[in-house]
PDB file of C-alpha atoms in Angstrom:
ATOM      1  CA  MET A 209      14.356 -17.738   9.414  1.00 52.00           C
ATOM      2  CA  PRO A 210      11.335 -16.603   7.113  1.00 53.00           C
ATOM      3  CA  LEU A 211      11.043 -18.148   3.771  1.00 55.00           C
ATOM      4  CA  VAL A 212      10.731 -15.592   0.889  1.00 55.00           C
ATOM      5  CA  LEU A 213       8.578 -16.174  -2.262  1.00 57.00           C
ATOM      6  CA  VAL A 214       7.181 -13.792  -4.954  1.00 58.00           C
ATOM      7  CA  VAL A 215       3.731 -13.691  -5.325  1.00 63.00           C
ATOM      8  CA  LYS A 216       1.568 -12.677  -8.351  1.00 66.00           C
ATOM      9  CA  LEU A 217      -2.508 -12.416  -7.399  1.00 64.00           C
ATOM     10  CA  SER A 218      -4.945 -11.398 -10.337  1.00 67.00           C
ATOM     11  CA  VAL A 219      -7.897  -9.358  -8.582  1.00 62.00           C
ATOM     12  CA  GLN A 220     -10.719  -7.935  -9.045  1.00 64.00           C
ATOM     13  CA  VAL A 221     -11.120  -4.214  -7.489  1.00 62.00           C
ATOM     14  CA  ASP A 222     -14.574  -2.543  -7.592  1.00 61.00           C
ATOM     15  CA  ALA A 223     -13.882   1.657  -6.459  1.00 54.00           C
ATOM     16  CA  GLY A 224     -17.429   1.739  -6.808  1.00 54.00           C
ATOM     17  CA  TRP A 225     -17.750   3.355 -10.247  1.00 48.00           C
ATOM     18  CA  ASN A 226     -15.128   1.235 -11.911  1.00 51.00           C
ATOM     19  CA  LYS A 227     -14.437  -2.426 -11.854  1.00 56.00           C
ATOM     20  CA  ALA A 228     -11.022  -2.701 -12.914  1.00 60.00           C
ATOM     21  CA  GLY A 229      -8.943  -6.110 -12.830  1.00 62.00           C
ATOM     22  CA  TYR A 230      -5.020  -6.297 -12.028  1.00 61.00           C
ATOM     23  CA  GLN A 231      -2.463  -8.205 -10.707  1.00 63.00           C
ATOM     24  CA  ILE A 232      -1.220  -7.292  -7.544  1.00 66.00           C
ATOM     25  CA  THR A 233       2.785  -8.209  -7.665  1.00 64.00           C
ATOM     26  CA  GLN A 234       4.313  -8.994  -4.214  1.00 62.00           C
ATOM     27  CA  GLN A 235       8.465  -9.073  -4.753  1.00 56.00           C
ATOM     28  CA  ARG A 236       9.222 -10.033  -1.022  1.00 63.00           C
ATOM     29  CA  VAL A 237       6.168 -12.221   0.991  1.00 66.00           C
ATOM     30  CA  PRO A 238       7.815 -13.429   4.204  1.00 67.00           C
ATOM     31  CA  ILE A 239       6.603 -16.556   4.962  1.00 71.00           C
ATOM     32  CA  ALA A 240       6.918 -17.506   9.106  1.00 72.00           C
ATOM     33  CA  VAL A 241       5.799 -19.480  11.802  1.00 77.00           C
ATOM     34  CA  ASP A 242       4.092 -17.193  14.601  1.00 78.00           C
ATOM     35  CA  SER A 243       6.059 -17.883  17.877  1.00 81.00           C
ATOM     36  CA  GLY A 244       3.403 -15.904  20.728  1.00 81.00           C
ATOM     37  CA  LYS A 245       4.058 -12.746  21.831  1.00 82.00           C
ATOM     38  CA  SER A 246       4.730 -11.514  25.945  1.00 88.00           C
ATOM     39  CA  LEU A 247       2.086  -9.211  27.171  1.00 88.00           C
ATOM     40  CA  HIS A 248       3.910  -6.945  30.245  1.00 90.00           C
ATOM     41  CA  ASP A 249       1.462  -6.320  32.868  1.00 88.00           C
ATOM     42  CA  GLU A 250       3.704  -3.199  34.308  1.00 88.00           C
ATOM     43  CA  GLU A 251       0.927  -3.204  37.718  1.00 90.00           C
ATOM     44  CA  ARG A 252       1.422  -6.421  38.918  1.00 89.00           C
ATOM     45  CA  SER A 253       5.393  -6.388  37.572  1.00 91.00           C
ATOM     46  CA  GLN A 254       4.797  -9.917  35.545  1.00 93.00           C
ATOM     47  CA  THR A 255       5.013 -10.637  31.889  1.00 93.00           C
ATOM     48  CA  LEU A 256       2.461 -13.521  30.372  1.00 89.00           C
ATOM     49  CA  ILE A 257       2.973 -15.234  27.652  1.00 90.00           C
ATOM     50  CA  ASP A 258       0.149 -15.328  24.801  1.00 87.00           C
ATOM     51  CA  LEU A 259       1.033 -18.173  22.489  1.00 87.00           C
ATOM     52  CA  ASN A 260      -2.467 -18.262  21.064  1.00 81.00           C
ATOM     53  CA  ARG A 261      -1.118 -18.045  17.544  1.00 76.00           C
ATOM     54  CA  ALA A 262       1.931 -20.227  18.397  1.00 79.00           C
ATOM     55  CA  GLY A 263       2.673 -22.429  15.140  1.00 79.00           C
ATOM     56  CA  VAL A 264       0.599 -20.635  12.821  1.00 75.00           C
ATOM     57  CA  GLY A 265       1.622 -19.458   9.556  1.00 73.00           C
ATOM     58  CA  LEU A 266       2.317 -15.564   9.038  1.00 74.00           C
ATOM     59  CA  MET A 267       2.241 -14.249   5.323  1.00 76.00           C
ATOM     60  CA  GLU A 268       2.833 -10.669   4.680  1.00 77.00           C
ATOM     61  CA  LEU A 269       1.447  -8.673   2.071  1.00 78.00           C
ATOM     62  CA  VAL A 270       1.597  -4.778   1.461  1.00 78.00           C
ATOM     63  CA  MET A 271      -1.498  -3.302  -0.072  1.00 80.00           C
ATOM     64  CA  CYS A 272      -2.708   0.372  -0.774  1.00 80.00           C
ATOM     65  CA  CYS A 273      -6.379   0.442   0.232  1.00 84.00           C
ATOM     66  CA  GLY A 274      -8.891  -1.740   1.738  1.00 89.00           C
ATOM     67  CA  GLU A 275     -10.693  -2.935  -1.434  1.00 87.00           C
ATOM     68  CA  GLU A 276      -7.232  -4.247  -2.501  1.00 85.00           C
ATOM     69  CA  ALA A 277      -6.357  -6.045   0.371  1.00 87.00           C
ATOM     70  CA  ALA A 278      -9.880  -7.494   0.851  1.00 89.00           C
ATOM     71  CA  ALA A 279      -9.611  -8.834  -3.174  1.00 86.00           C
ATOM     72  CA  ALA A 280      -6.124 -10.302  -2.059  1.00 85.00           C
ATOM     73  CA  VAL A 281      -7.343 -12.080   0.780  1.00 88.00           C
ATOM     74  CA  ARG A 282     -10.393 -13.224  -1.288  1.00 88.00           C
ATOM     75  CA  GLN A 283      -7.998 -14.379  -3.941  1.00 85.00           C
ATOM     76  CA  LEU A 284      -5.750 -16.182  -1.145  1.00 86.00           C
ATOM     77  CA  GLN A 285      -8.798 -18.183   0.231  1.00 90.00           C
ATOM     78  CA  LEU A 286      -9.802 -19.526  -3.371  1.00 88.00           C
ATOM     79  CA  ILE A 287      -6.111 -20.511  -3.797  1.00 86.00           C
ATOM     80  CA  LEU A 288      -6.402 -22.368  -0.421  1.00 87.00           C
ATOM     81  CA  GLN A 289      -9.461 -24.170  -1.370  1.00 92.00           C
ATOM     82  CA  ALA A 290      -8.443 -25.281  -4.368  1.00 91.00           C
ATOM     83  CA  LEU A 291      -5.102 -27.140  -2.930  1.00 89.00           C
ATOM     84  CA  GLY A 292      -7.420 -28.580  -0.128  1.00 92.00           C
ATOM     85  CA  THR A 293      -5.284 -26.699   2.303  1.00 87.00           C
ATOM     86  CA  CYS A 294      -8.098 -25.626   4.176  1.00 87.00           C
ATOM     87  CA  GLN A 295     -12.023 -24.014   3.614  1.00 92.00           C
ATOM     88  CA  ALA A 296      -9.834 -20.968   4.594  1.00 91.00           C
ATOM     89  CA  ASN A 297     -13.626 -19.338   6.326  1.00 91.00           C
ATOM     90  CA  MET A 298     -12.515 -16.085   8.287  1.00 89.00           C
ATOM     91  CA  ALA A 299     -15.699 -16.580  10.465  1.00 89.00           C
ATOM     92  CA  GLU A 300     -14.198 -19.990  11.845  1.00 88.00           C
ATOM     93  CA  GLY A 301     -10.956 -18.841  12.222  1.00 83.00           C
ATOM     94  CA  GLN A 302      -9.491 -20.977   9.480  1.00 85.00           C
ATOM     95  CA  ILE A 303      -7.056 -17.996   8.303  1.00 86.00           C
ATOM     96  CA  ARG A 304      -6.814 -14.921  10.106  1.00 84.00           C
ATOM     97  CA  VAL A 305      -6.316 -11.378   9.002  1.00 88.00           C
ATOM     98  CA  ASP A 306      -4.472  -8.922  10.788  1.00 88.00           C
ATOM     99  CA  ALA A 307      -4.485  -5.138   8.787  1.00 91.00           C
ATOM    100  CA  ASN A 308      -1.660  -2.817   9.838  1.00 90.00           C
ATOM    101  CA  VAL A 309      -2.357   0.524   8.580  1.00 93.00           C
ATOM    102  CA  SER A 310      -0.032   3.647   8.340  1.00 92.00           C
ATOM    103  CA  VAL A 311       0.042   6.846   6.131  1.00 91.00           C
ATOM    104  CA  HIS A 312       2.713   9.653   5.672  1.00 87.00           C
ATOM    105  CA  GLN A 313       2.449  12.709   2.944  1.00 83.00           C
ATOM    106  CA  SER A 314       4.805  12.597   0.066  1.00 84.00           C
ATOM    107  CA  GLY A 315       8.334  12.523   1.134  1.00 88.00           C
ATOM    108  CA  GLU A 316       7.942  12.149   4.671  1.00 86.00           C
ATOM    109  CA  PRO A 317       8.860   9.481   6.965  1.00 86.00           C
ATOM    110  CA  LEU A 318       6.404   6.193   7.818  1.00 83.00           C
ATOM    111  CA  GLY A 319       3.411   7.522  10.121  1.00 85.00           C
ATOM    112  CA  VAL A 320       2.442   5.834  13.328  1.00 89.00           C
ATOM    113  CA  ARG A 321       1.183   2.152  12.550  1.00 90.00           C
ATOM    114  CA  ARG A 322      -1.815   1.177  13.740  1.00 93.00           C
ATOM    115  CA  GLU A 323      -2.704  -2.643  13.943  1.00 90.00           C
ATOM    116  CA  VAL A 324      -6.288  -4.284  13.700  1.00 91.00           C
ATOM    117  CA  LYS A 325      -6.236  -7.668  14.847  1.00 86.00           C
ATOM    118  CA  ASN A 326      -8.629 -10.861  13.985  1.00 83.00           C
ATOM    119  CA  ILE A 327     -10.696  -9.265  11.259  1.00 91.00           C
ATOM    120  CA  ASN A 328     -13.275 -11.722  10.747  1.00 91.00           C
ATOM    121  CA  SER A 329     -14.334 -11.179   7.222  1.00 94.00           C
ATOM    122  CA  VAL A 330     -12.923  -9.499   3.813  1.00 93.00           C
ATOM    123  CA  MET A 331     -15.710  -6.969   3.858  1.00 94.00           C
ATOM    124  CA  HIS A 332     -14.827  -5.603   7.410  1.00 95.00           C
ATOM    125  CA  LEU A 333     -11.236  -6.195   6.499  1.00 94.00           C
ATOM    126  CA  ALA A 334     -11.789  -3.555   3.689  1.00 93.00           C
ATOM    127  CA  LYS A 335     -14.111  -1.066   6.192  1.00 95.00           C
ATOM    128  CA  ALA A 336     -11.203  -1.644   9.086  1.00 96.00           C
ATOM    129  CA  ILE A 337      -8.734  -0.331   6.468  1.00 94.00           C
ATOM    130  CA  ASP A 338     -10.310   2.452   4.422  1.00 94.00           C
ATOM    131  CA  TYR A 339     -11.552   3.264   7.941  1.00 96.00           C
ATOM    132  CA  GLU A 340      -7.687   3.452   9.545  1.00 95.00           C
ATOM    133  CA  ILE A 341      -6.762   5.100   6.280  1.00 93.00           C
ATOM    134  CA  GLN A 342      -9.010   8.127   6.743  1.00 94.00           C
ATOM    135  CA  ARG A 343      -8.616   8.578  10.398  1.00 95.00           C
ATOM    136  CA  GLN A 344      -4.791   8.834  10.165  1.00 93.00           C
ATOM    137  CA  MET A 345      -5.315  11.429   6.971  1.00 92.00           C
ATOM    138  CA  GLU A 346      -7.348  13.443   9.129  1.00 93.00           C
ATOM    139  CA  VAL A 347      -4.917  13.410  12.141  1.00 91.00           C
ATOM    140  CA  LEU A 348      -2.308  13.997   9.513  1.00 88.00           C
ATOM    141  CA  GLN A 349      -4.252  17.125   7.845  1.00 89.00           C
ATOM    142  CA  SER A 350      -4.834  18.538  11.576  1.00 90.00           C
ATOM    143  CA  SER A 351      -1.478  18.330  12.382  1.00 78.00           C
TER     144      SER A 351
END
């Protein structure tokens, strides 16, 4: 059963023309431990078990854009460093970040979720999220 807590992060977001400092509040942040995943191979009629992340702590945060997500991860890195938990170096795998992106038109149900795995820097996190948001918006507009 995941532990749930309230998280408040003070972040600085650079929107290009405007730098804004504000607080991100997440009312429900599930904290759990990854148990691994099943990989189904239809061709060979077998299931493989990937335990690459087994035992690794998970925290899920909801953000609105790439820069906000990057700012939140930077703040979490500083917190982990200050606590002495780890250096939180993404390039060395000390923390891992995945992004799940789903866009939808106002009043419509959530769209298809696309997951970007094992992002190794906050810069790549922001770019990956913004790229995927733009891609999904173009798909919605063309349909």
